[in-house]
CSV table of N, CA and C in Angstrom, one decimal:
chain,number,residue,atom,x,y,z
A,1,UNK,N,-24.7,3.2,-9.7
A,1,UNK,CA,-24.6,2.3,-10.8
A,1,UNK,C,-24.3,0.9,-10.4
A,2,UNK,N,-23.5,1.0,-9.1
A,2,UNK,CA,-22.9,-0.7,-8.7
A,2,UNK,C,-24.1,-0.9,-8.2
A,3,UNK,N,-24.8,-0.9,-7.4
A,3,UNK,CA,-26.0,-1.1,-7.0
A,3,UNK,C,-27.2,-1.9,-7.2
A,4,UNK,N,-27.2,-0.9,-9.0
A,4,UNK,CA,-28.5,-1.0,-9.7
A,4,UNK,C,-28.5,-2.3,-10.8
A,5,UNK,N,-26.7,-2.6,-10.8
A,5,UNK,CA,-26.2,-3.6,-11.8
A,5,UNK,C,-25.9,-5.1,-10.8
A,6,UNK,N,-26.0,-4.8,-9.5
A,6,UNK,CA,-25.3,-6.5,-9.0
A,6,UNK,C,-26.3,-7.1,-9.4
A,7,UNK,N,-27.9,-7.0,-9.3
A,7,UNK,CA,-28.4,-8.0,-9.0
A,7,UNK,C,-28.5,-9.0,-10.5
A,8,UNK,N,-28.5,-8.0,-11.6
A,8,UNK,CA,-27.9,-9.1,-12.8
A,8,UNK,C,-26.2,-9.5,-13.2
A,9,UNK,N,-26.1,-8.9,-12.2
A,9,UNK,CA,-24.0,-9.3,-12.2
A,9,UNK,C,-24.4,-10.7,-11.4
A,10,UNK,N,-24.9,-11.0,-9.9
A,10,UNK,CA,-25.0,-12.3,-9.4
A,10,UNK,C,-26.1,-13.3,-9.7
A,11,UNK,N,-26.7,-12.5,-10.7
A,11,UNK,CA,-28.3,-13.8,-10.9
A,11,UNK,C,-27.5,-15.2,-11.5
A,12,UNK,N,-27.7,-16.4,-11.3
A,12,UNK,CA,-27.3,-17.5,-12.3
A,12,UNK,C,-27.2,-17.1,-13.8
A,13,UNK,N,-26.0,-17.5,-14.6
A,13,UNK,CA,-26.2,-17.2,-16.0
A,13,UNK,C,-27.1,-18.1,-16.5
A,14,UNK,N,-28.0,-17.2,-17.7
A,14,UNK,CA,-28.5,-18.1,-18.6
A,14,UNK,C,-28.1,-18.8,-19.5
A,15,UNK,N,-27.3,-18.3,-20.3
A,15,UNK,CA,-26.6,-18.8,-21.4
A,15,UNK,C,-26.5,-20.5,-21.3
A,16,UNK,N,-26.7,-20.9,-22.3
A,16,UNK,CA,-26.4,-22.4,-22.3
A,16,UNK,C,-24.9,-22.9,-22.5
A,17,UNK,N,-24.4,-23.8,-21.8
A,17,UNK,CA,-22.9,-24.3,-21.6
A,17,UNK,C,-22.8,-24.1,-22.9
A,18,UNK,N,-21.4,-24.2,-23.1
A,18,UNK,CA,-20.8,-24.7,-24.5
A,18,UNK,C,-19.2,-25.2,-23.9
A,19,UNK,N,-18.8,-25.7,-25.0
A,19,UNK,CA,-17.0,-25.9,-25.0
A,19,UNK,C,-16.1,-24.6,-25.0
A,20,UNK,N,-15.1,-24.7,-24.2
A,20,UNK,CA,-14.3,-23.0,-23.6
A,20,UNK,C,-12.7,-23.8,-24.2
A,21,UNK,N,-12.0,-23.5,-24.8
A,21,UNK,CA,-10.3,-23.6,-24.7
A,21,UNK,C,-10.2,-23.1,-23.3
A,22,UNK,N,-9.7,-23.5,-22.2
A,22,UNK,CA,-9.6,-22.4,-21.1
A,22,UNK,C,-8.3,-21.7,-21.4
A,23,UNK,N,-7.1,-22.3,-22.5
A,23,UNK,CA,-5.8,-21.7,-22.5
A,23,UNK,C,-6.2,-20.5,-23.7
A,24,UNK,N,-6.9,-21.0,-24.8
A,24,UNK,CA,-7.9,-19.4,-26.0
A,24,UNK,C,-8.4,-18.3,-24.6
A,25,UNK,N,-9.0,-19.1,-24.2
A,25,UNK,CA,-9.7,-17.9,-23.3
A,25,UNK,C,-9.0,-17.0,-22.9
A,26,UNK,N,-7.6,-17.6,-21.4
A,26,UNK,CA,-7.0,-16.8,-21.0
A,26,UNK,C,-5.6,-16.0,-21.7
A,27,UNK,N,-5.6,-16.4,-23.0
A,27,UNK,CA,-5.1,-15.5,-23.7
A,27,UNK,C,-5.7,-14.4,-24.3
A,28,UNK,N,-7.0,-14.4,-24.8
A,28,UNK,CA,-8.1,-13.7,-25.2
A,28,UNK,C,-8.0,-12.5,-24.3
A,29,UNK,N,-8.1,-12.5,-22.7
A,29,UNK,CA,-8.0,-12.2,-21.9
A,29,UNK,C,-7.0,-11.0,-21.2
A,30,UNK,N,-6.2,-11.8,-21.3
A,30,UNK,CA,-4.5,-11.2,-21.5
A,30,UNK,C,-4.3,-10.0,-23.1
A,31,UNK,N,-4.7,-10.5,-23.6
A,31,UNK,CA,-5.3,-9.5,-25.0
A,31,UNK,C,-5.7,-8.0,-24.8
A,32,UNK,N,-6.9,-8.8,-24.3
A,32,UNK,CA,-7.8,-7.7,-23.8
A,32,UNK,C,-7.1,-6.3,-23.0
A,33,UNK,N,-6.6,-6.8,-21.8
A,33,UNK,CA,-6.0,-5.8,-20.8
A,33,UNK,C,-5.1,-5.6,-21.2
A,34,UNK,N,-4.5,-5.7,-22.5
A,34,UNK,CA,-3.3,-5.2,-22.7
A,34,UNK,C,-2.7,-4.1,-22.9
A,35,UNK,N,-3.7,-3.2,-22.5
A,35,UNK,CA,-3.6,-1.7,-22.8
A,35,UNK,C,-3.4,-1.4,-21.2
A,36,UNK,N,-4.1,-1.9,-20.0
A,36,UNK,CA,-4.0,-1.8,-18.7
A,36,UNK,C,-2.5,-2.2,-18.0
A,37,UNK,N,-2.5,-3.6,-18.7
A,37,UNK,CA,-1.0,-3.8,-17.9
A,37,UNK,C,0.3,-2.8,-18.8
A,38,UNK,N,0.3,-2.2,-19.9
A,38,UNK,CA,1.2,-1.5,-20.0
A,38,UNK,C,1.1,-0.3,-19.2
A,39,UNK,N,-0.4,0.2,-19.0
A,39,UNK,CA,-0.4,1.3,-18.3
A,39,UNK,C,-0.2,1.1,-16.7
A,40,UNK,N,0.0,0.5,-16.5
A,40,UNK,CA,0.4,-0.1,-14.8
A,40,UNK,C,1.4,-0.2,-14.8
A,41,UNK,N,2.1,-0.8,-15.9
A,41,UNK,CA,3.8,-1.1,-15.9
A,41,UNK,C,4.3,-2.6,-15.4
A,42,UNK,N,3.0,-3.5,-15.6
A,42,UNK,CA,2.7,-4.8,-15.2
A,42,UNK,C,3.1,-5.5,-16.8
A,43,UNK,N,4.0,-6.7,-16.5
A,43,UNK,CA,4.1,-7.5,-17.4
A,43,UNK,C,3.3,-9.0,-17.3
A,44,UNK,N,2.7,-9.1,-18.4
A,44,UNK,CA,2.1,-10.6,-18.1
A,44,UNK,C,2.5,-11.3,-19.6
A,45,UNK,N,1.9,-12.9,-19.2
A,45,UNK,CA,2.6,-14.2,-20.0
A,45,UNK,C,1.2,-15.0,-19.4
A,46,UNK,N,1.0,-16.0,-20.8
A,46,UNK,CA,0.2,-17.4,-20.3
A,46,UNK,C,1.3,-18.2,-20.8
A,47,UNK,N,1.0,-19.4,-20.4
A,47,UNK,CA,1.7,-20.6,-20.2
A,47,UNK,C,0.2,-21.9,-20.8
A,48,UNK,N,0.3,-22.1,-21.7
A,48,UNK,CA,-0.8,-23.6,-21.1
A,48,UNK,C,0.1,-24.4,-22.6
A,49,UNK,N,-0.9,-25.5,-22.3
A,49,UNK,CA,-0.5,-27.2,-23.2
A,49,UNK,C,-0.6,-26.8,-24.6
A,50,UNK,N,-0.1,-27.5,-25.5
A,50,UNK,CA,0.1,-27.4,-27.1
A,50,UNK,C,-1.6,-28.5,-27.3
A,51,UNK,N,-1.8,-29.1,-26.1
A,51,UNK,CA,-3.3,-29.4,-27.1
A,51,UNK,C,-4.7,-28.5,-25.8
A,52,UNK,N,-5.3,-27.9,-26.5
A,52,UNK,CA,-6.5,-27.0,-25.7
A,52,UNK,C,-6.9,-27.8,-24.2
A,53,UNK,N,-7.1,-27.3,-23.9
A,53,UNK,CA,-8.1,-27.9,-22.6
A,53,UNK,C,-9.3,-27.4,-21.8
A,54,UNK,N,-10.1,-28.0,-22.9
A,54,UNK,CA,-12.0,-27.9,-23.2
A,54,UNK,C,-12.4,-28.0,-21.5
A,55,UNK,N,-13.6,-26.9,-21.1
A,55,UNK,CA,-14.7,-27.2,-20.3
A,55,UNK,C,-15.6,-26.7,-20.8
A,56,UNK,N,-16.8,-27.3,-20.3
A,56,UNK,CA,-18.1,-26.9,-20.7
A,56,UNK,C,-18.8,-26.0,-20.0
A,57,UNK,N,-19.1,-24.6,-20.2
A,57,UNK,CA,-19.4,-23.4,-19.2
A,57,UNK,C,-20.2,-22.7,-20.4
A,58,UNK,N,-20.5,-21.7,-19.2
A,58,UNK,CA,-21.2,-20.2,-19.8
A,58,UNK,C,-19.8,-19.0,-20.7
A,59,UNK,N,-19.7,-19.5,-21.6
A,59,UNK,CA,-17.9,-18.7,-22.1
A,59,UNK,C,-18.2,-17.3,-21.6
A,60,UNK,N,-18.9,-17.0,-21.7
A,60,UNK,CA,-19.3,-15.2,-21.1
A,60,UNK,C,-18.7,-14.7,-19.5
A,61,UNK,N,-19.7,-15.9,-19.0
A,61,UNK,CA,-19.4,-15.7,-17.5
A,61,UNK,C,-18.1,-15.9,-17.3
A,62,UNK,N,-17.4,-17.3,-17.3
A,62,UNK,CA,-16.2,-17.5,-17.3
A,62,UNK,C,-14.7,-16.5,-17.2
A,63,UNK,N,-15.4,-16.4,-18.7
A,63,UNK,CA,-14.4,-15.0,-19.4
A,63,UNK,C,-14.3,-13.8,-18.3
A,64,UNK,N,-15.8,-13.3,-17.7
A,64,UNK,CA,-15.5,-12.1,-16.9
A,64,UNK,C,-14.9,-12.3,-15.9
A,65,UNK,N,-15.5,-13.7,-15.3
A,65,UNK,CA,-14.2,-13.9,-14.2
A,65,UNK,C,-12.7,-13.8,-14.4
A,66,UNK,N,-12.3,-14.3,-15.6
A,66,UNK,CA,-10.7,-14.6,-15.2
A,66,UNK,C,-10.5,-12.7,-15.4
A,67,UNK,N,-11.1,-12.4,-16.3
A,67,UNK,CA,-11.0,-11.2,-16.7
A,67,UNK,C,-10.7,-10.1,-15.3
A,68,UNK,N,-11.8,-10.1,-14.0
A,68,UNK,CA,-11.6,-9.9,-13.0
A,68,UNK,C,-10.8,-10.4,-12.2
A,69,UNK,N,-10.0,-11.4,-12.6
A,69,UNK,CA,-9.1,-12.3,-11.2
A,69,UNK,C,-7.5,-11.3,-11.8
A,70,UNK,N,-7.8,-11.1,-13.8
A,70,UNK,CA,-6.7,-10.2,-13.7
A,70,UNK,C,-6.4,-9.2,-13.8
A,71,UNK,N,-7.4,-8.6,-13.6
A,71,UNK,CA,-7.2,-7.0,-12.9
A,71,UNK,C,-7.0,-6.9,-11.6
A,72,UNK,N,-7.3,-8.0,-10.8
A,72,UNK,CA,-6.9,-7.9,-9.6
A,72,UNK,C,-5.5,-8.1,-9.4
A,73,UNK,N,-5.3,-8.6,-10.1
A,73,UNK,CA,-4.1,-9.3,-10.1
A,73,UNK,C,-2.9,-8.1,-10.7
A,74,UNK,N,-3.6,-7.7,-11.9
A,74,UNK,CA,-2.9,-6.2,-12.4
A,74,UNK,C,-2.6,-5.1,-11.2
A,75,UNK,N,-3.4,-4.7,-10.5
A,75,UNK,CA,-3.9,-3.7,-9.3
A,75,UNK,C,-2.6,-3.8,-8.4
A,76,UNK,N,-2.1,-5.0,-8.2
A,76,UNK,CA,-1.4,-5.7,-6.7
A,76,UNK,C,-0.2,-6.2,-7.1
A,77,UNK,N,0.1,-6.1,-8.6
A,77,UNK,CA,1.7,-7.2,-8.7
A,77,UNK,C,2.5,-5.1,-8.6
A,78,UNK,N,1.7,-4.3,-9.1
A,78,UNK,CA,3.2,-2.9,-8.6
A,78,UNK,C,3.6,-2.8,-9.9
A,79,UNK,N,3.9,-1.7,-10.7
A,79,UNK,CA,5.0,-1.4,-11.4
A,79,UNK,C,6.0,-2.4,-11.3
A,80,UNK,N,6.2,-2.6,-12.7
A,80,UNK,CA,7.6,-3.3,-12.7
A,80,UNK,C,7.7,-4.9,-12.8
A,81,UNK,N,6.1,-5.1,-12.2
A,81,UNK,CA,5.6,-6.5,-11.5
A,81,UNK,C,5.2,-7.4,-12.6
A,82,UNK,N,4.6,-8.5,-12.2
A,82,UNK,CA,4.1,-9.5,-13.4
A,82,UNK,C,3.2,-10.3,-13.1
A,83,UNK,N,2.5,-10.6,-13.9
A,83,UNK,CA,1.0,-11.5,-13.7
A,83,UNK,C,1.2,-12.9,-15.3
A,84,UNK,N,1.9,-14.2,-14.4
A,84,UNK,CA,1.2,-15.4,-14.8
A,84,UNK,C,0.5,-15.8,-15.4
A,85,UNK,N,0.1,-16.5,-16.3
A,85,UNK,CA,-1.2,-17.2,-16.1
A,85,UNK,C,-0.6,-18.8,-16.5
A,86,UNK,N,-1.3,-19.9,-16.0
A,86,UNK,CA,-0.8,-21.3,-16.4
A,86,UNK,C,-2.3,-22.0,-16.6
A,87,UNK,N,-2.6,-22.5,-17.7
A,87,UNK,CA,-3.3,-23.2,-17.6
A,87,UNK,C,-2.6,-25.1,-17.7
A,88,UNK,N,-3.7,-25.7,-17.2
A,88,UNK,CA,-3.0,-27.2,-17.2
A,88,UNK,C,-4.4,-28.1,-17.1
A,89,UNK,N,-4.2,-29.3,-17.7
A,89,UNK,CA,-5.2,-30.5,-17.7
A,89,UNK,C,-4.4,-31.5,-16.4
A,90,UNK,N,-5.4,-31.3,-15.2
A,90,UNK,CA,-5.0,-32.2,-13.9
A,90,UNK,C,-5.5,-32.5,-13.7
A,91,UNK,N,-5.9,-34.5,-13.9
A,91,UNK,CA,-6.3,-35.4,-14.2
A,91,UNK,C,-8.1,-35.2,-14.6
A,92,UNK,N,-9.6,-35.2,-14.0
A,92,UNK,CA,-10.0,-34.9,-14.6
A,92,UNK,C,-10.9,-33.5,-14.5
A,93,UNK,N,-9.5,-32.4,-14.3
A,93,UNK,CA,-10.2,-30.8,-14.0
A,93,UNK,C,-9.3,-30.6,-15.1
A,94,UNK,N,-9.6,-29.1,-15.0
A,94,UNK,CA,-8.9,-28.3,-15.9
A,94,UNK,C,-8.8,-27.1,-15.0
A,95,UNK,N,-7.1,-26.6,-14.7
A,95,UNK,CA,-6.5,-25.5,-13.6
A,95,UNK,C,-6.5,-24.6,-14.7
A,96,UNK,N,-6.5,-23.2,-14.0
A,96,UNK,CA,-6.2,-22.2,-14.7
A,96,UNK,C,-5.7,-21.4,-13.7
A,97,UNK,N,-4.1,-20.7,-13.1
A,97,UNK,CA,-3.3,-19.9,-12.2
A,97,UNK,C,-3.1,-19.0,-12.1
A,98,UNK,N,-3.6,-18.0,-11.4
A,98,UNK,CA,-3.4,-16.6,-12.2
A,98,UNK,C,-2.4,-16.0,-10.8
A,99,UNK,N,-1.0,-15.6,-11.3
A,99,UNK,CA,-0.3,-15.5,-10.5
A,99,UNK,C,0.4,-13.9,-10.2
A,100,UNK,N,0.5,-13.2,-9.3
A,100,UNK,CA,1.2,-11.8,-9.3
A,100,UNK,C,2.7,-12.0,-8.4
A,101,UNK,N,3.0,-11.0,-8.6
A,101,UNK,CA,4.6,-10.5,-8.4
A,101,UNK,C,4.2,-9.1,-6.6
A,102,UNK,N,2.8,-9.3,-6.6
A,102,UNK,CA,2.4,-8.3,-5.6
A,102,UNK,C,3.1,-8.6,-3.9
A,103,UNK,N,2.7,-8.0,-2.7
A,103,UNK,CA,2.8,-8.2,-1.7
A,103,UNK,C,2.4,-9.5,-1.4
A,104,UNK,N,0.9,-10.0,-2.1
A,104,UNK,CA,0.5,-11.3,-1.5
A,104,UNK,C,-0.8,-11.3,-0.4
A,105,UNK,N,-1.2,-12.3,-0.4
A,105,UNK,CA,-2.4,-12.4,0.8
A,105,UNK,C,-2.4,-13.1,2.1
A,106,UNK,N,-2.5,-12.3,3.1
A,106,UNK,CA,-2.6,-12.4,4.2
A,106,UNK,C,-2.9,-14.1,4.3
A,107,UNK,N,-2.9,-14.5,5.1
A,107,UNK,CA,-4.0,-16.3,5.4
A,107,UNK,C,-5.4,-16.1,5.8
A,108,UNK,N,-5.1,-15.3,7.0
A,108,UNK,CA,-6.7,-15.0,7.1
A,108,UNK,C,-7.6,-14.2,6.7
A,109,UNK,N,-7.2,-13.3,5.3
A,109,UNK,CA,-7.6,-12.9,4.2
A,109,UNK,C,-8.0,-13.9,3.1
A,110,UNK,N,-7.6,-15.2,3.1
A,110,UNK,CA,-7.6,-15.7,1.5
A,110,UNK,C,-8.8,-16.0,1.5
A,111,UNK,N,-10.3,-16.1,2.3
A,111,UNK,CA,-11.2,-16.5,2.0
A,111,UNK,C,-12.6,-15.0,2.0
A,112,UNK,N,-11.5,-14.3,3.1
A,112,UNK,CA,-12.7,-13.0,3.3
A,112,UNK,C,-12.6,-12.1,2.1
A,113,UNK,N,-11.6,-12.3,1.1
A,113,UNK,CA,-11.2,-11.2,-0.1
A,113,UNK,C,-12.4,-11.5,-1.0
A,114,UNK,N,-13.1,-12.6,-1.0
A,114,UNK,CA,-14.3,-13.1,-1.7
A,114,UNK,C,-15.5,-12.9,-1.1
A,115,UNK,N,-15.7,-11.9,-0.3
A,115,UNK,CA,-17.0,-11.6,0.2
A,115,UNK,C,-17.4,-10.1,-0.2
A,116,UNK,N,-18.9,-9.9,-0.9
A,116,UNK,CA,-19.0,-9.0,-1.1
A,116,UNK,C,-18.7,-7.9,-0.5
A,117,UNK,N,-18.4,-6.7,-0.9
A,117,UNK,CA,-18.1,-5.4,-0.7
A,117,UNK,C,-16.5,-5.4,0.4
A,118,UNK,N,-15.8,-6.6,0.5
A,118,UNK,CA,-14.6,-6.4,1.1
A,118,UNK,C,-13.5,-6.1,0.2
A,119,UNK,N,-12.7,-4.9,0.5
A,119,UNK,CA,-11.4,-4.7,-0.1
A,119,UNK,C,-10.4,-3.7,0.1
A,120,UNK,N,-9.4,-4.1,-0.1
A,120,UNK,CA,-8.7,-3.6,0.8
A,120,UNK,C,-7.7,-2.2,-0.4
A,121,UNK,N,-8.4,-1.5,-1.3
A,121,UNK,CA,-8.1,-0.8,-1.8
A,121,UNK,C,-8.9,0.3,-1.8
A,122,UNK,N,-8.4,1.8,-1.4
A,122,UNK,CA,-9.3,2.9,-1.4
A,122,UNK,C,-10.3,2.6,-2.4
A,123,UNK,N,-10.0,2.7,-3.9
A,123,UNK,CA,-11.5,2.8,-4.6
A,123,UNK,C,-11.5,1.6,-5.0
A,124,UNK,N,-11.4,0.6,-4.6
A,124,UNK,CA,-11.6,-0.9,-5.0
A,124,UNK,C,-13.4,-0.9,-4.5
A,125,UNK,N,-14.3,-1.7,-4.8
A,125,UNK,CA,-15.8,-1.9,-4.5
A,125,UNK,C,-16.0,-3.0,-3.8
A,126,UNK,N,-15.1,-4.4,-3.7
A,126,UNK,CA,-15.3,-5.6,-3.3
A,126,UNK,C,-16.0,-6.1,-3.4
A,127,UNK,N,-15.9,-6.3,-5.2
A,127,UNK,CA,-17.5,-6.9,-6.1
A,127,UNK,C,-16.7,-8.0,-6.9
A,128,UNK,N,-15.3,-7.3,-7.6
A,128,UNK,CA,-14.6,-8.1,-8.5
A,128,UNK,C,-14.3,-9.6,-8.6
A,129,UNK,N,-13.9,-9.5,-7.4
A,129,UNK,CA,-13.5,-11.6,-7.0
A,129,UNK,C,-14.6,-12.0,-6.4
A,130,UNK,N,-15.6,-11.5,-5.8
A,130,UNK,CA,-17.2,-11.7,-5.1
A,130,UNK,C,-18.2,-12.6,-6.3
A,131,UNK,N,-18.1,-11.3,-7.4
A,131,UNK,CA,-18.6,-11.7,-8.9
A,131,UNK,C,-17.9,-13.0,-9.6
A,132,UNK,N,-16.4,-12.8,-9.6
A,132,UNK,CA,-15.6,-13.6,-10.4
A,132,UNK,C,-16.1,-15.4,-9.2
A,133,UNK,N,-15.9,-15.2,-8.6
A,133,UNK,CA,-15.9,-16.6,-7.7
A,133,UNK,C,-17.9,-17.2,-7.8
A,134,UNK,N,-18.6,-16.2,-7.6
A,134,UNK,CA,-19.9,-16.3,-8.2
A,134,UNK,C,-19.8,-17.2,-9.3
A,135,UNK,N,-19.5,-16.7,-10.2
A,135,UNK,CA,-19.7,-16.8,-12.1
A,135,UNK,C,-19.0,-18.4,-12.0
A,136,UNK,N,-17.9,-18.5,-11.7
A,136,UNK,CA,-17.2,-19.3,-11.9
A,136,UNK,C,-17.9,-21.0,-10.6
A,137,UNK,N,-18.6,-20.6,-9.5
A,137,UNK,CA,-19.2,-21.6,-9.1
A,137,UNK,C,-20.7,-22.3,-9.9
A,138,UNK,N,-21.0,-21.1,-10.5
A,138,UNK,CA,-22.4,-21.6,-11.3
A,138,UNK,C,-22.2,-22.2,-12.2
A,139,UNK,N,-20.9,-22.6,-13.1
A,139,UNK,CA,-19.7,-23.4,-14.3
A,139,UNK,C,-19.4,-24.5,-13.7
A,140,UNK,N,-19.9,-24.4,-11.9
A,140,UNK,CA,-19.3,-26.1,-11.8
A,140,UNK,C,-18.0,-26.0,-11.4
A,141,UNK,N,-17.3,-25.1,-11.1
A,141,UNK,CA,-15.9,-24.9,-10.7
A,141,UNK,C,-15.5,-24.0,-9.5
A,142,UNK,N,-14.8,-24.2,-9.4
A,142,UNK,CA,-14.3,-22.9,-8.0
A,142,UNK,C,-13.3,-22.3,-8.0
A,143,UNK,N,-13.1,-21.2,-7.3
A,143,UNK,CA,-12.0,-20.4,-7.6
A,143,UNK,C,-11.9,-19.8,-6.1
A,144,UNK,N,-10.3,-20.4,-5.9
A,144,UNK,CA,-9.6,-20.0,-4.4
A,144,UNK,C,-8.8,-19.3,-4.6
A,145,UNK,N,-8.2,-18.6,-3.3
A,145,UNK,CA,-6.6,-17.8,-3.3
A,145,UNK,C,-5.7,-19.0,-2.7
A,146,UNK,N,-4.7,-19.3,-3.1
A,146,UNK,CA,-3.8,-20.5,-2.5
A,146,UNK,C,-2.4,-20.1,-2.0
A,147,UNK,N,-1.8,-21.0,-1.3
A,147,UNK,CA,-0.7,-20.8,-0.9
A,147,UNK,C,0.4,-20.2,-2.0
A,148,UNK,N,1.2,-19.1,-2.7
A,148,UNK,CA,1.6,-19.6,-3.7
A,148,UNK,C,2.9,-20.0,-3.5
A,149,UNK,N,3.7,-20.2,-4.5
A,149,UNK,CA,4.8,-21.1,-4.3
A,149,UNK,C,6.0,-19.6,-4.9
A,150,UNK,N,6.5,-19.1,-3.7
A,150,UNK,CA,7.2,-18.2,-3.8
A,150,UNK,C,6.5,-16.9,-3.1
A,151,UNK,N,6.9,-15.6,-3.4
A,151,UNK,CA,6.1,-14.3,-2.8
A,151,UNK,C,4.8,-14.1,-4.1
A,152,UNK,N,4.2,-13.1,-3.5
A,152,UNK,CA,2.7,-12.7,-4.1
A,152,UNK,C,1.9,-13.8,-3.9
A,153,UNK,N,0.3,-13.6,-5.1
A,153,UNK,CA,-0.4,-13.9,-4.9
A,153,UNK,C,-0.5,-15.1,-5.9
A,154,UNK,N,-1.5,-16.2,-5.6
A,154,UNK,CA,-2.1,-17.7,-6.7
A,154,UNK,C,-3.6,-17.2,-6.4
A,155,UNK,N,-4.1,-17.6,-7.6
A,155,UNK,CA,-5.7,-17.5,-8.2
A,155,UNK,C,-5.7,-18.7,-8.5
A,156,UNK,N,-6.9,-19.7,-8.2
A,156,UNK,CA,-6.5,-21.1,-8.8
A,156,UNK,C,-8.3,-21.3,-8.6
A,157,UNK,N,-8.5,-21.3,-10.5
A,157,UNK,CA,-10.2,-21.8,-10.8
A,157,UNK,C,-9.7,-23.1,-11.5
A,158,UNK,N,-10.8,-23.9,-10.8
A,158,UNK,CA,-10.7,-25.2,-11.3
A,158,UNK,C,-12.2,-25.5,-12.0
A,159,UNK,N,-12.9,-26.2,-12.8
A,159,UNK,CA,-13.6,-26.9,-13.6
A,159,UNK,C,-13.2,-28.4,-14.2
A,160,UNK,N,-14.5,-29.4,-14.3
A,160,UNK,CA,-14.5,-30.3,-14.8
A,160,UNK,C,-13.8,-30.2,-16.2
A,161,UNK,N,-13.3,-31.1,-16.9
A,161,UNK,CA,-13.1,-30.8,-18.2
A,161,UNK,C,-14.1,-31.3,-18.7
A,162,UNK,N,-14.6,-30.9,-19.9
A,162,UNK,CA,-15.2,-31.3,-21.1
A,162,UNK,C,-15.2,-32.4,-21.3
A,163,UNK,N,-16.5,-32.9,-21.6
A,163,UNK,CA,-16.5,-34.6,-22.3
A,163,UNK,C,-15.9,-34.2,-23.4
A,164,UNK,N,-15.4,-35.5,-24.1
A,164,UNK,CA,-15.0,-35.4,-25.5
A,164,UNK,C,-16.2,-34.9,-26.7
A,165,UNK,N,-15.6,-34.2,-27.8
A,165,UNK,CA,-16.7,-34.2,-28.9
A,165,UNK,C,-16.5,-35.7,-29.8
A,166,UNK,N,-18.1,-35.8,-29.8
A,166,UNK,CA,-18.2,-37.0,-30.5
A,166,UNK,C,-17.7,-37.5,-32.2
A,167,UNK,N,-17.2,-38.2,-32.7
A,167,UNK,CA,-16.1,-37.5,-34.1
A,167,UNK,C,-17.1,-38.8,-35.1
């Protein structure tokens, strides 16, 4: 079934851009898995600005990435653990953090974890962040593993922001 489904999981999206909240989104998101992280025993939280912070993407594609970056992230923070999210408007991108409470990533891991079929979990596929980093470069943005600032792991997709709407 993984197989028969990559080659339209990596084709370029078609969808035409639109305007994304990225902080709607990654709550949307956090929503979503909410039934996962209670069953993991994973606590999560977003963080972003009291005014949105618009990019212009494929909202579909987008969405599955972060959606992917936090179940990875669910997978690795452990019982008990916690998964992040910060979005922020920095200067003229737009961050989105997706942070865990897990063991963390090696250094010479932070770039190979993004290659297809690599992963370092018995039934993991090493599609999820392969696809997520995909999706998220055809948006015009990128998505690294970063130093983080403390133990565990940083997710850090960045995108242009949004032109303004015209009023």
């Amino acid at each position: 079934k993984v197989f028969r489904s990559l080659p339209a999981l990596a084709r370029p999206a078609t969808a035409a851009p639109e305007r994304l909240d990225l902080g709607a989104c990654a709550q949307e998101c956090i929503e979503m898995l909410a039934p996962r992280f209670e069953a993991s025993g994973v606590g999560a939280d977003v963080r972003r600005p009291a005014e949105p912070v618009f990019v212009r993407v494929s909202a579909a594609a987008v969405k599955r990435a972060v959606l992917n970056v936090l179940l990875n992230a669910t997978q690795h923070a452990g019982t008990g653990g916690r998964v992040a999210v910060e979005v922020v408007r920095d200067g003229q991108r737009a961050r989105l953090d997706v942070r865990d409470t897990g063991p963390g990533i090696p250094k010479a891991d932070r770039e190979r974890i993004f290659e297809m079929f690599y992963t370092t979990r018995p039934q993991g596929t090493g599609l999820g962040l392969f696809l997520a980093r995909t999706a998220v470069e055809q948006n015009g943005g990128t998505l690294a593993a970063i130093e983080p600032a403390g133990s565990g792991a940083c997710f850090r997709l960045e995108f242009p922001l949004a032109e303004k709407e015209p009023t």
